[in-house]
CSV table of C-alpha atoms in Angstrom, one decimal:
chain,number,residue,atom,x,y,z
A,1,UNK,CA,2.6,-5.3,36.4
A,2,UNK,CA,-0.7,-6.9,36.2
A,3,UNK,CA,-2.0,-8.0,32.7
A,4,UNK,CA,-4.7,-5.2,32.5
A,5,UNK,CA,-2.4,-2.6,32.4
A,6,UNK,CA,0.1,-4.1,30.2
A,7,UNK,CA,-3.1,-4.4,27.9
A,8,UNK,CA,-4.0,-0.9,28.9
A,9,UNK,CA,-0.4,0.2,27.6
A,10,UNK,CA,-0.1,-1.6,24.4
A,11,UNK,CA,-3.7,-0.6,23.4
A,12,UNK,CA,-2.4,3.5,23.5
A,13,UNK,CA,0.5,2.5,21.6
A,14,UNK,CA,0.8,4.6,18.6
A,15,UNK,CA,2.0,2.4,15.6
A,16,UNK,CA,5.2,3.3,13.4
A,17,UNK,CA,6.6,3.1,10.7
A,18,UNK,CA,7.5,-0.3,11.6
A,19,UNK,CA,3.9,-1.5,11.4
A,20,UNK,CA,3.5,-1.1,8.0
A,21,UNK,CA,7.0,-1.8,6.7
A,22,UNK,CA,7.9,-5.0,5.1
A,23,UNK,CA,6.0,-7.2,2.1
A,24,UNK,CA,2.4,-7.2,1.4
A,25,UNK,CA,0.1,-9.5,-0.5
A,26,UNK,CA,-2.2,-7.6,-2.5
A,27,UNK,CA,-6.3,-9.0,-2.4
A,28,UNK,CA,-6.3,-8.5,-6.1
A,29,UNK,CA,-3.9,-10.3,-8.3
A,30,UNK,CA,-1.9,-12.0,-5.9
A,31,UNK,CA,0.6,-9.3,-6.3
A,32,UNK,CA,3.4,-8.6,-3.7
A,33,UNK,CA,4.2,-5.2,-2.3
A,34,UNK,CA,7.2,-4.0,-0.3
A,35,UNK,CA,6.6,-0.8,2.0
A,36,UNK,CA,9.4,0.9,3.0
A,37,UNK,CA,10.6,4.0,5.0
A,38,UNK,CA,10.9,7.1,2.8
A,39,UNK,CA,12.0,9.6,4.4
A,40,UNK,CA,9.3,11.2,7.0
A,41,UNK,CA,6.9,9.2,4.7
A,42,UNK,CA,6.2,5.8,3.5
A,43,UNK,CA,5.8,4.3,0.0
A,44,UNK,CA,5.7,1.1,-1.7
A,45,UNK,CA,7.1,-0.7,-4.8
A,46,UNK,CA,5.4,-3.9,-6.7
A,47,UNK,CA,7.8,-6.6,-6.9
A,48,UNK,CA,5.2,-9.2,-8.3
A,49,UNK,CA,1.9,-10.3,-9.2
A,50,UNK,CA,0.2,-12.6,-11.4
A,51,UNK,CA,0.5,-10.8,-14.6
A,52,UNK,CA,4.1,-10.0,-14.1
A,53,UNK,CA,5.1,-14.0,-13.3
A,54,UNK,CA,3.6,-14.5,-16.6
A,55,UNK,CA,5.0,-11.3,-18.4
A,56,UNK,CA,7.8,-9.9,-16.1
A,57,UNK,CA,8.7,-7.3,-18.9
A,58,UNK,CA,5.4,-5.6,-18.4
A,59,UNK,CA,5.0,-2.4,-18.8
A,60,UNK,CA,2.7,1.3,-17.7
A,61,UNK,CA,0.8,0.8,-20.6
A,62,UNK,CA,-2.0,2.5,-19.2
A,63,UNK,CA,-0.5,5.5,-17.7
A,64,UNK,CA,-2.0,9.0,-18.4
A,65,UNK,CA,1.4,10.6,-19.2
A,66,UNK,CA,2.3,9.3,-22.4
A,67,UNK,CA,6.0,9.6,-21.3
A,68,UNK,CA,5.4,7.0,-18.4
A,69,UNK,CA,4.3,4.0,-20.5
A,70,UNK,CA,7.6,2.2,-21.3
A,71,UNK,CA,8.1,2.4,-17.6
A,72,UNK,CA,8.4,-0.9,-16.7
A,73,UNK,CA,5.3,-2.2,-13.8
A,74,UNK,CA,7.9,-4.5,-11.7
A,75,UNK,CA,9.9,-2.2,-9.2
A,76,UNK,CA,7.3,0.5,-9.8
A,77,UNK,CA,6.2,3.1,-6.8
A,78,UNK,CA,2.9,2.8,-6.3
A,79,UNK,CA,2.3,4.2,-3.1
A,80,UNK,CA,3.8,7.3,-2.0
A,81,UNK,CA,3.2,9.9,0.1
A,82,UNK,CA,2.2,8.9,3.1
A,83,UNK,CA,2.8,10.4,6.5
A,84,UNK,CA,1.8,8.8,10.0
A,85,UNK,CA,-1.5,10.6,12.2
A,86,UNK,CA,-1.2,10.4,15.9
A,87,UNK,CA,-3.6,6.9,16.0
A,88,UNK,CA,-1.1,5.6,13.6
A,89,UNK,CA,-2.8,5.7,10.5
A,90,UNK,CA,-0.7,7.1,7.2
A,91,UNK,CA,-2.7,9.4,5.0
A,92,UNK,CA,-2.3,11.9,3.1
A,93,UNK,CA,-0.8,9.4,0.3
A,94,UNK,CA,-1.1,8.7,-3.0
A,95,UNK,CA,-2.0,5.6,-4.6
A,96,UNK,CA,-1.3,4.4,-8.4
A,97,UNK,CA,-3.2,2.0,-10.4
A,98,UNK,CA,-1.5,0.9,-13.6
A,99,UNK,CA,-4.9,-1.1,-14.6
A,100,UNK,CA,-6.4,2.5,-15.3
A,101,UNK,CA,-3.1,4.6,-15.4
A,102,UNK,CA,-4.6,7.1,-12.5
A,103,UNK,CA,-3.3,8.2,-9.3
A,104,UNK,CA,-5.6,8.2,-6.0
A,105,UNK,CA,-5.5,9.5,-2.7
A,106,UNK,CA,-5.1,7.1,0.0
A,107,UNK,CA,-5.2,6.1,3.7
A,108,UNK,CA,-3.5,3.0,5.2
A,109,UNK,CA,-4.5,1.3,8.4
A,110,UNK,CA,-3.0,-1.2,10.1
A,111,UNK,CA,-4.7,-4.0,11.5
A,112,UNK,CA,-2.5,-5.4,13.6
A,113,UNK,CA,0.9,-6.7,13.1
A,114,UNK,CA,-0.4,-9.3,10.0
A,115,UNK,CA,-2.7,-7.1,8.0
A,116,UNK,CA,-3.3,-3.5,6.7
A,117,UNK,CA,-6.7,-2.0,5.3
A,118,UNK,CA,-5.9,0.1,2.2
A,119,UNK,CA,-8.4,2.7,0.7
A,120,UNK,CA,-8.0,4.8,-2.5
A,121,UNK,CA,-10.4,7.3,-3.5
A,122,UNK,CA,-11.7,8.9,-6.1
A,123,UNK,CA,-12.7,11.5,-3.5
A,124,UNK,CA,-14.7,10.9,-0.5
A,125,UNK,CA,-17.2,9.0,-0.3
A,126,UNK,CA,-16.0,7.1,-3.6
A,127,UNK,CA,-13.6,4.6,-2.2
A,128,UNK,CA,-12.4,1.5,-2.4
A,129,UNK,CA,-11.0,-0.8,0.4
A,130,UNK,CA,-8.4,-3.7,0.2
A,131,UNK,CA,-7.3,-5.8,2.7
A,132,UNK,CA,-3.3,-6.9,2.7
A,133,UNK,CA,-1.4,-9.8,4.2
A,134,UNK,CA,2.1,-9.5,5.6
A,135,UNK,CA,4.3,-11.8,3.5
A,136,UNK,CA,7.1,-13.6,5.6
């Protein structure tokens, strides 16, 4: 097989769930995030950050439901939700911020095998973009 259509083939490849699973290094924060498979979907967990290395007992202090804020922020979903489109892109997903206690849709893309963009919104066109580093 020549190298063009090896190229040709890998280019059409849609990504799985596979792309995006494993741990993730937040831009903000310095935080860590494992994606995993759940069920049809995906959704991720905070397992670190800089705040919680210097106060691992934090907790959802800022969360909108009352109820929530003993929750503690280490082990916390943050990302749920989200189901694969055909150009493997998850959407659909929700993303939560415990800086501001709310929940915002979301859209992850990856960016090859090392990186991942993700956007939470408000609603469209009132977004914000990260960009995440695998973690080995």
């Amino acid at each position: 097989m020549s190298l063009m259509m090896i190229a040709a083939l890998l280019a059409g490849a849609p990504a799985t769930a596979d792309t995006v699973v494993g741990r993730w290094r937040t831009e903000t924060h310095n935080a860590i995030v494992e994606i995993a498979r759940c069920g049809p979907s995906i959704c991720g967990k905070i397992l670190t950050s800089d705040a919680l290395r210097a106060n691992p007992s934090m907790k959802d202090a800022n969360n909108s439901n009352t109820a929530l804020r003993s929750r503690p922020i280490q082990g916390m979903q943050m990302l749920s939700g989200f189901k694969s489109d055909k150009d493997g892109v998850w959407s659909s997903g929700q993303v939560y911020n415990a800086e501001d206690g709310k929940t915002y849709s979301g859209k992850i893309t990856p960016v090859g095998a090392n990186q991942l963009k993700l956007r939470g919104c408000v609603f469209f066109p009132l977004c914000k973009t990260q960009t995440w580093t695998r973690v080995r």
